[in-house]
PDB file of C-alpha atoms in Angstrom:
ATOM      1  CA  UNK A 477     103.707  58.835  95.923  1.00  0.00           C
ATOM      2  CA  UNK A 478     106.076  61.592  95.686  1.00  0.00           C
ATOM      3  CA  UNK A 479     109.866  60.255  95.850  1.00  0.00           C
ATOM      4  CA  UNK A 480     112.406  63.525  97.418  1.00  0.00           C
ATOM      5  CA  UNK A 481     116.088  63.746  97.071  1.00  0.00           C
ATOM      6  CA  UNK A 482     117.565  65.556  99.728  1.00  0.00           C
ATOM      7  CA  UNK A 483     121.052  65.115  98.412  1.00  0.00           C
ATOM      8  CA  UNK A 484     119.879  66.970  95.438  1.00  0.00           C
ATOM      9  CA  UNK A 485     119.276  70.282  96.916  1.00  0.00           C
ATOM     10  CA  UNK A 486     122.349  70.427  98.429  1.00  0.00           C
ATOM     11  CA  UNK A 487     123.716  69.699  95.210  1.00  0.00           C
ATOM     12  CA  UNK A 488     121.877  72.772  93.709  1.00  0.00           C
ATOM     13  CA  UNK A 489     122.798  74.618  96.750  1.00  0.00           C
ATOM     14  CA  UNK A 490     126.555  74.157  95.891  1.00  0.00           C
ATOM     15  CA  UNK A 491     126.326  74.785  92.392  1.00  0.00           C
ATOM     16  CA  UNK A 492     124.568  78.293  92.645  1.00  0.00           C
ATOM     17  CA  UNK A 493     127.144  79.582  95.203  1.00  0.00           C
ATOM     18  CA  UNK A 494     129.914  77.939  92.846  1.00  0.00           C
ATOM     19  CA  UNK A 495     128.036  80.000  90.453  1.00  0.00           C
ATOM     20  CA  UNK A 496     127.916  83.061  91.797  1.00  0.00           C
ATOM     21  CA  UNK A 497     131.432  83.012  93.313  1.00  0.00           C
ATOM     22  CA  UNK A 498     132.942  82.402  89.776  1.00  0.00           C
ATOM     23  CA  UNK A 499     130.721  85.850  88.550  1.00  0.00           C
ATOM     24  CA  UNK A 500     131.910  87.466  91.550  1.00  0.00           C
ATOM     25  CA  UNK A 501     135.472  86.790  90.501  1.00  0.00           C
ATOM     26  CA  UNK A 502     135.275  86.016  86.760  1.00  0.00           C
ATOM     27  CA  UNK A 503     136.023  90.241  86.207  1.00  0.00           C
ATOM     28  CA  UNK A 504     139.167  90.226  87.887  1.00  0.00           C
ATOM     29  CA  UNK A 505     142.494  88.881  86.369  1.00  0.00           C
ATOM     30  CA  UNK A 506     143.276  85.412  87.879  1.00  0.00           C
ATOM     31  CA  UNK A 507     145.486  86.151  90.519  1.00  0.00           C
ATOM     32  CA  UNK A 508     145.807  89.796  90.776  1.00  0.00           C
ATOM     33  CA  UNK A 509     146.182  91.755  93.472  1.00  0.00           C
ATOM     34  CA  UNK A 510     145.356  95.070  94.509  1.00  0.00           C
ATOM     35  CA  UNK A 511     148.660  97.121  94.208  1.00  0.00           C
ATOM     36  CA  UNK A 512     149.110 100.358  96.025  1.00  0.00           C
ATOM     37  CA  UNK A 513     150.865 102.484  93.654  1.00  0.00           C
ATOM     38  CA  UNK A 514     151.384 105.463  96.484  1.00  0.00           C
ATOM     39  CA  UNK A 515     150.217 107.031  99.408  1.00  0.00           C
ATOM     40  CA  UNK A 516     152.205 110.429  99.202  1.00  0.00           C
ATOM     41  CA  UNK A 517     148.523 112.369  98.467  1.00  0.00           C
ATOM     42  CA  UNK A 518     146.181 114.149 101.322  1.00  0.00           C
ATOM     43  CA  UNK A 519     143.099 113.382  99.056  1.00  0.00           C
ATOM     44  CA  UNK A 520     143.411 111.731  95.564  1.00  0.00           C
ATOM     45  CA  UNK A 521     140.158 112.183  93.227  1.00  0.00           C
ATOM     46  CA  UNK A 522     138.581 112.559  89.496  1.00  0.00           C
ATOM     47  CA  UNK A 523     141.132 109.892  87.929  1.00  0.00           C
ATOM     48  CA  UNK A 524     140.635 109.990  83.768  1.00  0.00           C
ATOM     49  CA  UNK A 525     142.596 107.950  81.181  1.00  0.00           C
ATOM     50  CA  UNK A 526     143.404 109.420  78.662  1.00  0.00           C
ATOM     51  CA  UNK A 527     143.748 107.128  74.889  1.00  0.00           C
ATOM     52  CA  UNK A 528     146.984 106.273  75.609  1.00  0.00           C
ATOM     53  CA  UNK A 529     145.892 104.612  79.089  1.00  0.00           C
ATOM     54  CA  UNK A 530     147.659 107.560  81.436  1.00  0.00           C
ATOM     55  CA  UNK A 531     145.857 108.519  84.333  1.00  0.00           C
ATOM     56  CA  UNK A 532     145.708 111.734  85.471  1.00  0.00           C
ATOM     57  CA  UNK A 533     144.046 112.473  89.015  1.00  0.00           C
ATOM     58  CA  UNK A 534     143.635 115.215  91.345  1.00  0.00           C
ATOM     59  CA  UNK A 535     145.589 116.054  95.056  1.00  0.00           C
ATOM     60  CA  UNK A 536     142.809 118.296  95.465  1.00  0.00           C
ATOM     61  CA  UNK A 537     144.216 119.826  98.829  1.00  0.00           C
ATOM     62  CA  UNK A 538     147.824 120.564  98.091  1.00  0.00           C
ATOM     63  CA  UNK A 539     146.270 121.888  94.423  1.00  0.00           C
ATOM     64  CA  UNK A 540     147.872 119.388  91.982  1.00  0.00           C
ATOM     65  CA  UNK A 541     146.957 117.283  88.742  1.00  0.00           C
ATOM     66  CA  UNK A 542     149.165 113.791  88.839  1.00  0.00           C
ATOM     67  CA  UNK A 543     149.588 112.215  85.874  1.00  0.00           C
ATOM     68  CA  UNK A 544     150.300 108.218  86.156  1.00  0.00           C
ATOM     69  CA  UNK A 545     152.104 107.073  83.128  1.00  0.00           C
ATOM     70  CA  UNK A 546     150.314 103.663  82.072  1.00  0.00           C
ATOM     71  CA  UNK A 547     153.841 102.221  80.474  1.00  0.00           C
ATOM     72  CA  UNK A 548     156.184 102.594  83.234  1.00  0.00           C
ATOM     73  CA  UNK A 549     153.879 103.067  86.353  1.00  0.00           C
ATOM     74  CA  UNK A 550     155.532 106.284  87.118  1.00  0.00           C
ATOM     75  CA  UNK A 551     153.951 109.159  88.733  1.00  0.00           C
ATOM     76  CA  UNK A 552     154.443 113.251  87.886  1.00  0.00           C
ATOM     77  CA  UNK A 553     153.125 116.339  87.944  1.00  0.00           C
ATOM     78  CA  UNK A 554     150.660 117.989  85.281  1.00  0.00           C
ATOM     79  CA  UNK A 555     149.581 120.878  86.411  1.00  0.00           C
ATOM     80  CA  UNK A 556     150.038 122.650  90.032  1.00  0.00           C
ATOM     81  CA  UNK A 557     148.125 124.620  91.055  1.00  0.00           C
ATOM     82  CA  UNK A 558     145.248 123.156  89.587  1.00  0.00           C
ATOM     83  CA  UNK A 559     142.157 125.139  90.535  1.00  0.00           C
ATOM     84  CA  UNK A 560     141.726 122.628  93.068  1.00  0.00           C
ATOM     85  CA  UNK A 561     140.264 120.250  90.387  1.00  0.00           C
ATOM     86  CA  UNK A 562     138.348 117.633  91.501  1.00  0.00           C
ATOM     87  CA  UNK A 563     136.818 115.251  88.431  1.00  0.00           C
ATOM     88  CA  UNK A 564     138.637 114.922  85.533  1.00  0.00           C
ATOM     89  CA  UNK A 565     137.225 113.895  81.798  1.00  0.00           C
ATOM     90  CA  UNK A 566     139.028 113.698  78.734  1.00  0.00           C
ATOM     91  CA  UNK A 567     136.739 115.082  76.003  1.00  0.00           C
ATOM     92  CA  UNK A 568     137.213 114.020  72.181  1.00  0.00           C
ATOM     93  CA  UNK A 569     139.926 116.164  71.315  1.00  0.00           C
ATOM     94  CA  UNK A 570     142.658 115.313  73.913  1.00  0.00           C
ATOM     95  CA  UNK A 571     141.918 118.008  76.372  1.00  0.00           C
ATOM     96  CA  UNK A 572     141.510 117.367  80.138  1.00  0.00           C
ATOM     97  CA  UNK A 573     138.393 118.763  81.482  1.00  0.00           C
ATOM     98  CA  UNK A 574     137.978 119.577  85.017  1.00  0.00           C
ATOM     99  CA  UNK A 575     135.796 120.423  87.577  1.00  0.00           C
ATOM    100  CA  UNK A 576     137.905 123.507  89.108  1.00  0.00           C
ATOM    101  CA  UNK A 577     136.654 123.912  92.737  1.00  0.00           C
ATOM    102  CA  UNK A 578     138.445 126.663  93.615  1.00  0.00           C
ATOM    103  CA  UNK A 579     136.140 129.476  91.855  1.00  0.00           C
ATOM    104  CA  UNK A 580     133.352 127.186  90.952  1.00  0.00           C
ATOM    105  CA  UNK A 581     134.193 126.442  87.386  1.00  0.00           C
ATOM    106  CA  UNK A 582     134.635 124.297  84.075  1.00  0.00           C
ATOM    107  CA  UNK A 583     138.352 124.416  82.577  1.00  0.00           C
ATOM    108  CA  UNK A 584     139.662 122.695  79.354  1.00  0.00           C
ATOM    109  CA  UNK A 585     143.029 122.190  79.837  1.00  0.00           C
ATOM    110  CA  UNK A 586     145.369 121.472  76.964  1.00  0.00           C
ATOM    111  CA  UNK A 587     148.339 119.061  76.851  1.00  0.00           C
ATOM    112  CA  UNK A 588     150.533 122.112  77.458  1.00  0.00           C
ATOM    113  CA  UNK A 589     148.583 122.996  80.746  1.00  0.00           C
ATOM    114  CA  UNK A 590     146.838 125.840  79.002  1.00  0.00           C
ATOM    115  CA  UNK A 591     143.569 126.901  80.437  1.00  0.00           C
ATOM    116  CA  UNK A 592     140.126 127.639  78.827  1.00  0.00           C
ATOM    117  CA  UNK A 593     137.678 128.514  81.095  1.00  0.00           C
ATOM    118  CA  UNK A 594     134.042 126.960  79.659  1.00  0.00           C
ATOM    119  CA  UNK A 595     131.674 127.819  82.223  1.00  0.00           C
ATOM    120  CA  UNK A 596     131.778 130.088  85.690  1.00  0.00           C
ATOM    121  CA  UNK A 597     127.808 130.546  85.954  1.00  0.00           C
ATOM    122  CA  UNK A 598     124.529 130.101  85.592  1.00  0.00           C
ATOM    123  CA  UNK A 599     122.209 132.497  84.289  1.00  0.00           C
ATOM    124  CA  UNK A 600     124.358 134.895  86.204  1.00  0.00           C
ATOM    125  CA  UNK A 601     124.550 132.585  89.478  1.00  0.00           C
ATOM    126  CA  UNK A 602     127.962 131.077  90.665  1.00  0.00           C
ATOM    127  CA  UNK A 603     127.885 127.398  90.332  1.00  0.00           C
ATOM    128  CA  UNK A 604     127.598 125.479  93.555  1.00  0.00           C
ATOM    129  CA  UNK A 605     130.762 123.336  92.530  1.00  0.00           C
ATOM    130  CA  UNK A 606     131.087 120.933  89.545  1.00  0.00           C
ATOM    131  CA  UNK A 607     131.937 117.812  91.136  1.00  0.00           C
ATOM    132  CA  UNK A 608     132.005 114.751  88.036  1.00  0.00           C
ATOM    133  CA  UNK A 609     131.914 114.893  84.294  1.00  0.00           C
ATOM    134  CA  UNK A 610     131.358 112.349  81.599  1.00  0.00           C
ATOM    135  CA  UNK A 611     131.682 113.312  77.857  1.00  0.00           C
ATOM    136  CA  UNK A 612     128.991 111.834  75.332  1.00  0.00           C
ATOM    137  CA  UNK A 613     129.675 110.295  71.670  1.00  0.00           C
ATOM    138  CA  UNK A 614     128.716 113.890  70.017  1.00  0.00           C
ATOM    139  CA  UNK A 615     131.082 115.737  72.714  1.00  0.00           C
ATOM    140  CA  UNK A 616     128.186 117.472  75.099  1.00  0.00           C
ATOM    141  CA  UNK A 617     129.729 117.777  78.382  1.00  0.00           C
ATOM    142  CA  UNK A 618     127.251 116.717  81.705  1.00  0.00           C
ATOM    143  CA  UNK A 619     128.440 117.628  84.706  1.00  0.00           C
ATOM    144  CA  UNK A 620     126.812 116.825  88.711  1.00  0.00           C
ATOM    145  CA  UNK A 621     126.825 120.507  90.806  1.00  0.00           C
ATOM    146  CA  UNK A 622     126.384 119.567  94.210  1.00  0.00           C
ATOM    147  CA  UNK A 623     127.427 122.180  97.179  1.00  0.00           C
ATOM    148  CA  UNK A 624     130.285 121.075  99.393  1.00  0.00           C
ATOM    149  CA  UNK A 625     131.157 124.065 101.664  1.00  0.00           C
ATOM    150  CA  UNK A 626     135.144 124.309 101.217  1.00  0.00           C
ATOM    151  CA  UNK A 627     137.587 126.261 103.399  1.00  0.00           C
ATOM    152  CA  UNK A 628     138.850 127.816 100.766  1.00  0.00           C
ATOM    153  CA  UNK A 629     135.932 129.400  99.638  1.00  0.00           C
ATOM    154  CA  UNK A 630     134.807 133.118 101.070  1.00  0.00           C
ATOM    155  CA  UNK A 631     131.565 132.748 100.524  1.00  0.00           C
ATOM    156  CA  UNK A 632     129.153 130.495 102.838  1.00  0.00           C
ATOM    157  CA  UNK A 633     125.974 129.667 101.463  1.00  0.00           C
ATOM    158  CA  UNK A 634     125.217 128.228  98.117  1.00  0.00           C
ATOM    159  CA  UNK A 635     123.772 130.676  95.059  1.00  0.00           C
ATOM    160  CA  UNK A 636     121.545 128.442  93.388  1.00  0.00           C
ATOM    161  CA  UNK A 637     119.118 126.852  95.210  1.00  0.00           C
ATOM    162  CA  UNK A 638     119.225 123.502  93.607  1.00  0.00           C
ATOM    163  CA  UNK A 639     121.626 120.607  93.013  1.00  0.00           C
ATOM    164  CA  UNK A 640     121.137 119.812  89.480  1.00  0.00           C
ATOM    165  CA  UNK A 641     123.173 117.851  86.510  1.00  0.00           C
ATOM    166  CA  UNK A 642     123.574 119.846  83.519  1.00  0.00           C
ATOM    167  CA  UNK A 643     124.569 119.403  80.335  1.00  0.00           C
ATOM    168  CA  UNK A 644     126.742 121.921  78.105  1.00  0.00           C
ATOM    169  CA  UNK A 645     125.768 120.905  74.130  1.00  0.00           C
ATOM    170  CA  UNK A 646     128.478 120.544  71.071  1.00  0.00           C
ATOM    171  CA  UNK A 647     129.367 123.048  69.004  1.00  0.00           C
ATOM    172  CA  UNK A 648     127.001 125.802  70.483  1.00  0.00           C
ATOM    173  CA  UNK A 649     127.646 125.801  74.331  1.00  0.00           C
ATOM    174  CA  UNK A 650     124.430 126.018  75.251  1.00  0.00           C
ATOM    175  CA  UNK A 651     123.984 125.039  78.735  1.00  0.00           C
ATOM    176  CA  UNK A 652     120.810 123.424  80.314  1.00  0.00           C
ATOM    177  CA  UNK A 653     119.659 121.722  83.502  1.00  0.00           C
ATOM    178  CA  UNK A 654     118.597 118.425  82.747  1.00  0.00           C
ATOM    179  CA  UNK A 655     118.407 116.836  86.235  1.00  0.00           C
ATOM    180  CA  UNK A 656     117.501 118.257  89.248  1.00  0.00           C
ATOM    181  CA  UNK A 657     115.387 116.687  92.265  1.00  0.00           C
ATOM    182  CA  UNK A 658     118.412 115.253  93.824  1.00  0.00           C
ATOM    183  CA  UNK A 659     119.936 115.682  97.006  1.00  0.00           C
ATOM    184  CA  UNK A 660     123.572 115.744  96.228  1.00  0.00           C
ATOM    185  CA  UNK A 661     124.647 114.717  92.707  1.00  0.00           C
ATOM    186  CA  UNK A 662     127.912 113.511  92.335  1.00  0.00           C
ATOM    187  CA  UNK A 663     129.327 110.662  90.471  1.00  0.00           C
ATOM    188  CA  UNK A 664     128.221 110.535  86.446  1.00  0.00           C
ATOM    189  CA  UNK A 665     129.212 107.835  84.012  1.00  0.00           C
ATOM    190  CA  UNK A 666     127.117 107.224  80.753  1.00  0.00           C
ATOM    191  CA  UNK A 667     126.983 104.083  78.178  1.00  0.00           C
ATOM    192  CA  UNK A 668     129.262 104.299  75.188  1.00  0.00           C
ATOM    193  CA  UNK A 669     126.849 104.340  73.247  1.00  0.00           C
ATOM    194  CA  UNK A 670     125.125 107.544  74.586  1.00  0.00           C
ATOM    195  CA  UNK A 671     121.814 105.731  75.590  1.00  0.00           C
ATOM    196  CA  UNK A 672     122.016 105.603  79.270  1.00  0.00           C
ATOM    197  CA  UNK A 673     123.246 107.979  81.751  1.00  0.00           C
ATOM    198  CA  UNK A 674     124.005 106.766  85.578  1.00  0.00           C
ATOM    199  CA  UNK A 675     123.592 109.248  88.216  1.00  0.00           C
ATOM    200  CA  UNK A 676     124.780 108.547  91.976  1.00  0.00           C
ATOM    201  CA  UNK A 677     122.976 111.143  94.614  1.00  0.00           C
ATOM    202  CA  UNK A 678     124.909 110.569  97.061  1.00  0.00           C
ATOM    203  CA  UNK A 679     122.895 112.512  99.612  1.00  0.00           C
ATOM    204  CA  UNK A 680     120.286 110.550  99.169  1.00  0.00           C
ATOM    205  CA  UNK A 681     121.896 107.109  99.204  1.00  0.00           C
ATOM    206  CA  UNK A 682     120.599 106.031  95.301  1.00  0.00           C
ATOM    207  CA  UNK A 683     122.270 105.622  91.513  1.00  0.00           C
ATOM    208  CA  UNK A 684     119.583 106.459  88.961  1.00  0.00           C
ATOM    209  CA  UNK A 685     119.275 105.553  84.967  1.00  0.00           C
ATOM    210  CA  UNK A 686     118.064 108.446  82.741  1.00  0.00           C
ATOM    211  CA  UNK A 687     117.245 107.906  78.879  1.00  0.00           C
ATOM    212  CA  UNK A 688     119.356 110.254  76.969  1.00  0.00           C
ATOM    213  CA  UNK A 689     117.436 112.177  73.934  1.00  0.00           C
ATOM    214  CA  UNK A 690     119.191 112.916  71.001  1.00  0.00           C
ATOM    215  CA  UNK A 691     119.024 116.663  72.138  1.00  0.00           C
ATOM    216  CA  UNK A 692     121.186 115.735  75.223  1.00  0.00           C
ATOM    217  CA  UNK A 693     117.824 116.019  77.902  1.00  0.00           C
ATOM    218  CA  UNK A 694     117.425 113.408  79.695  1.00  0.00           C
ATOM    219  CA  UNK A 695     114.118 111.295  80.512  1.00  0.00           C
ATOM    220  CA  UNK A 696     112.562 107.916  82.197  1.00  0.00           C
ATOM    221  CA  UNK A 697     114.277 108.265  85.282  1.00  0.00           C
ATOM    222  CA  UNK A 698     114.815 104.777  87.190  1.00  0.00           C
ATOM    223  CA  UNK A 699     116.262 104.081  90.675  1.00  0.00           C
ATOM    224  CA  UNK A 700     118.885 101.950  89.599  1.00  0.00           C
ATOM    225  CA  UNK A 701     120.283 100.832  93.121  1.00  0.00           C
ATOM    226  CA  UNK A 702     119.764 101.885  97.025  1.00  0.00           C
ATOM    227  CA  UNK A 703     123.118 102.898  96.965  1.00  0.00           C
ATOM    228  CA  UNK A 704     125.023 106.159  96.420  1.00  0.00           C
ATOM    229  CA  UNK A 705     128.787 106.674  94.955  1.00  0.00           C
ATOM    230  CA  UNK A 706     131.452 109.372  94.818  1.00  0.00           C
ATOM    231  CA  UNK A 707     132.853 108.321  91.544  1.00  0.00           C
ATOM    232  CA  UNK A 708     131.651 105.802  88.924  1.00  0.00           C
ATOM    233  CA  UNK A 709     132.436 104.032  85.709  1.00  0.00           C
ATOM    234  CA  UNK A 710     131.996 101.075  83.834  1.00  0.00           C
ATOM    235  CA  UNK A 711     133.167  98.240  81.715  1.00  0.00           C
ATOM    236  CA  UNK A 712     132.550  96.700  78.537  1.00  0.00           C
ATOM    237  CA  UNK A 713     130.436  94.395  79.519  1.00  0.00           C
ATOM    238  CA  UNK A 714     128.186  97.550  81.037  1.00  0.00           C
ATOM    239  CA  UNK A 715     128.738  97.147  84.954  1.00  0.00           C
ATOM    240  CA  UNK A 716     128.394  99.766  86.947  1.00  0.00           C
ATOM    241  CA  UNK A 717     131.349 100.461  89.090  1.00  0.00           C
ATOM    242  CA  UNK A 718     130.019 102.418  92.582  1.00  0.00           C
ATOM    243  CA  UNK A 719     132.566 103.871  95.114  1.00  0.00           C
ATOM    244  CA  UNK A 720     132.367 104.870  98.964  1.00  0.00           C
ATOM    245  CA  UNK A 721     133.728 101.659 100.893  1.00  0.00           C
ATOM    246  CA  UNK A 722     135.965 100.319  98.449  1.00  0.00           C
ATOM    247  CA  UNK A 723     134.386  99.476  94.972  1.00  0.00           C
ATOM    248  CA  UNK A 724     130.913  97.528  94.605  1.00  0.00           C
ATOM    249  CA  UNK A 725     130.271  96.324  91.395  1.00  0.00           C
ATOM    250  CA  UNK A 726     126.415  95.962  89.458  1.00  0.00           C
ATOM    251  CA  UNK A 727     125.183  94.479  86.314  1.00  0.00           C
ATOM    252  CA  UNK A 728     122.670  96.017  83.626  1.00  0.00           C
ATOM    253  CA  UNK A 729     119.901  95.415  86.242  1.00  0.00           C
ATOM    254  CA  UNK A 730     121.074  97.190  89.684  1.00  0.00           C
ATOM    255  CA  UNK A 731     122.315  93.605  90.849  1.00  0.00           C
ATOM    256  CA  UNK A 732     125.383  93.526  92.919  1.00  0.00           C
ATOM    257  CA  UNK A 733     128.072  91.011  91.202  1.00  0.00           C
ATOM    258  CA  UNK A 734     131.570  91.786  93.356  1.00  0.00           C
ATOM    259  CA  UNK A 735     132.483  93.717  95.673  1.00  0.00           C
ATOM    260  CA  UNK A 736     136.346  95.488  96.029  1.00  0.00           C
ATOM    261  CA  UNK A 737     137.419  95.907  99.628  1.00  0.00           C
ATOM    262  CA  UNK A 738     139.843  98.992  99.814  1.00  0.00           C
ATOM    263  CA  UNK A 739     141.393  99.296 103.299  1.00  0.00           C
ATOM    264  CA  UNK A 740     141.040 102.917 103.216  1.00  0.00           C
ATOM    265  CA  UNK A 741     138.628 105.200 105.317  1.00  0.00           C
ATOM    266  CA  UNK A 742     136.674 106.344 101.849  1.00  0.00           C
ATOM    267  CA  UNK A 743     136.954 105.321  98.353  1.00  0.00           C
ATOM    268  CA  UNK A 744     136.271 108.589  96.440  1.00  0.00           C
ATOM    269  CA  UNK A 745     136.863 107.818  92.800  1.00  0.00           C
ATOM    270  CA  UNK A 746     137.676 105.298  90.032  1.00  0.00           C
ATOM    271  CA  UNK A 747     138.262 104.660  86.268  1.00  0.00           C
ATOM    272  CA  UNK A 748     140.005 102.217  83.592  1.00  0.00           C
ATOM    273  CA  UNK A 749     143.668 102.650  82.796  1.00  0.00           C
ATOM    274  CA  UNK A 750     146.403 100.759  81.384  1.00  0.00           C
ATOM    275  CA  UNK A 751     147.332 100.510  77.177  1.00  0.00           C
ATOM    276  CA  UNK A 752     144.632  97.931  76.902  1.00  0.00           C
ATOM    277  CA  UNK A 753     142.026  99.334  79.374  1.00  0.00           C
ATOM    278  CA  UNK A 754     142.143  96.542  82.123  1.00  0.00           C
ATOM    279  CA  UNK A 755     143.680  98.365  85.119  1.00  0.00           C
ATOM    280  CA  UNK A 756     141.466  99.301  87.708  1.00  0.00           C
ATOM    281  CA  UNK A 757     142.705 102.972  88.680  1.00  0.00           C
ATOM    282  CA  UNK A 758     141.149 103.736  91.793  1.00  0.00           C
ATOM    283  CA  UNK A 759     141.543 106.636  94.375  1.00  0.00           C
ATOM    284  CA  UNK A 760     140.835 106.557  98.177  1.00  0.00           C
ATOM    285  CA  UNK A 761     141.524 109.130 100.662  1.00  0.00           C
ATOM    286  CA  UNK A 762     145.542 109.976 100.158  1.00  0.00           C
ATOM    287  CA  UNK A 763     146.613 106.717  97.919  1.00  0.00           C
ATOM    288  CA  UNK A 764     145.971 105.408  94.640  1.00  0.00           C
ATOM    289  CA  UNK A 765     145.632 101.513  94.001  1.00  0.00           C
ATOM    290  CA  UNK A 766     145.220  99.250  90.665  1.00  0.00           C
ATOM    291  CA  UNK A 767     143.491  95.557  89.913  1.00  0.00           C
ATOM    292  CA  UNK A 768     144.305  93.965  87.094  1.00  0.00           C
ATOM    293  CA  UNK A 769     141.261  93.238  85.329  1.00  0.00           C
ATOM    294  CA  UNK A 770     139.397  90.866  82.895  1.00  0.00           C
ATOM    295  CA  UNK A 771     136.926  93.422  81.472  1.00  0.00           C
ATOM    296  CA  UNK A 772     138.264  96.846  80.109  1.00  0.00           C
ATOM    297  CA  UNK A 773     136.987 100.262  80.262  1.00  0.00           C
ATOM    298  CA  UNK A 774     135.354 101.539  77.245  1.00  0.00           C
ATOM    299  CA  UNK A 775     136.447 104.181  74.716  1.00  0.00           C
ATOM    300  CA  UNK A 776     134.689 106.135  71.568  1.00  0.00           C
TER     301      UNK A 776
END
């Protein structure tokens, strides 16, 4: 005769929610709170720390760079106008790259503000827009193109037919398409280790996983999650930080762990801040918040 214990599955019932509240919470700080640093923006994007933990973001209607200063939570200008920048990466020697709207380009800006143009075209076509960059352990530069008609633009129709990622190699520039097939790429974010690249499409509502190849292509391609992003980035412990309404948070295997409400229209973009890399950065529509963290962004 089989004996049954009811009281036992409830038991088991309590401890797996117990269980997955505490790895719901376990990545942010005990007790913190989601501050709202400002709201004087019209549309805050491309946030990127650079190694001392400063953030620098993009106003990308009023034309501005704004660089947070991680020691005394103090806000300024870098650089206005901008290009109307949109995502920011620092690359390996200090420089801020962006994704300059305005005509369609790649800048490297130095600390000084200084401007070197890296890329205007392809194969004689005018880029659709550079939207999100991530920078690779050997310094190769991928960037998403997707085509977001802009008022300030003259032109109305897009000059290359696809949306693609692309990749621009070390040392010899060389640019290449290494993703395409998607309906709008937009946020990027790669492992530190330069395994793994993360893709959002946001047109199409999904985050894929591409192998990198030590030549910088890109192969295996794996729906990651049913979900799209604007921004991503991710921890040390390799989550997967998506953006749109407020911040939703994956592990290694596409599973959603926590979830960040942000009580803002749109979440656009996100990153790690702070001396020590545990300060959520994030922007959404004209304000910029941060979340003290128990993981920390990672760094090469």
């Amino acid at each position: 005769m089989k004996t049954t214990y009811p009281f036992l599955s409830t038991i088991a019932l309590t401890i797996f929610v117990l269980s997955c509240k505490a790895q719901q919470t376990s990545i942010v700080k005990n007790g913190a709170e989601l501050v709202k640093v400002s709201n004087a923006y019209s549309f805050t994007e491309g946030p990127a720390s650079d190694k001392e933990g400063n953030v620098y973001f993009t106003d990308q209607p009023n034309d501005k760079i704004i660089k947070w200063n991680a020691e005394d939570n103090t806000l300024s200008v870098f650089k206005e106008p901008a290009g109307r920048a949109n995502g920011l990466y620092f690359d390996h020697n200090g420089n801020l790259l962006a994704a300059a709207d305005e005509k369609n380009e790649l800048w490297r800006i130095d600390n000084d503000g200084n401007v070197d143009t890296l890329l205007t075209n392809y194969n004689g076509k005018k880029l659709n827009g550079p939207n999100d960059i991530w920078v690779d352990p050997k310094g190769g530069i991928y960037f998403t193109d997707p085509y977001y008609q802009r008022d300030y633009w003259s032109r109305t129709a897009a000059e290359l037919e696809d949306k693609n990622v692309y990749y621009i190699a070390p040392d010899t520039n060389k640019i290449s398409i290494v993703a395409s097939d998607l309906v709008q790429p937009n946020g990027i974010i790669g492992t530190p280790d330069g395994k793994t690249l993360y893709v959002a499409d946001i047109g199409d509502r999904k985050t894929y996983t591409f192998t990198i190849n030590k030549d910088g292509t890109l192969t295996n391609r794996k729906l990651f999650t049913k979900m799209g992003s604007d921004g991503m980035t991710i921890d040390n412990l390799s989550n997967i930080y998506l953006t749109g309404e407020g911040v939703t948070v994956f592990n290694t295997k596409g599973e959603q762990i926590h979830h960040i409400p942000i009580d803002e229209n749109w979440t656009a973009n996100i990153t790690f801040g702070g001396k020590d890399q545990d300060v959520l950065f994030i922007t959404a529509m004209g304000a910029i918040y941060t979340l003290k963290m128990n993981v920390n962004g990672v760094r090469y």
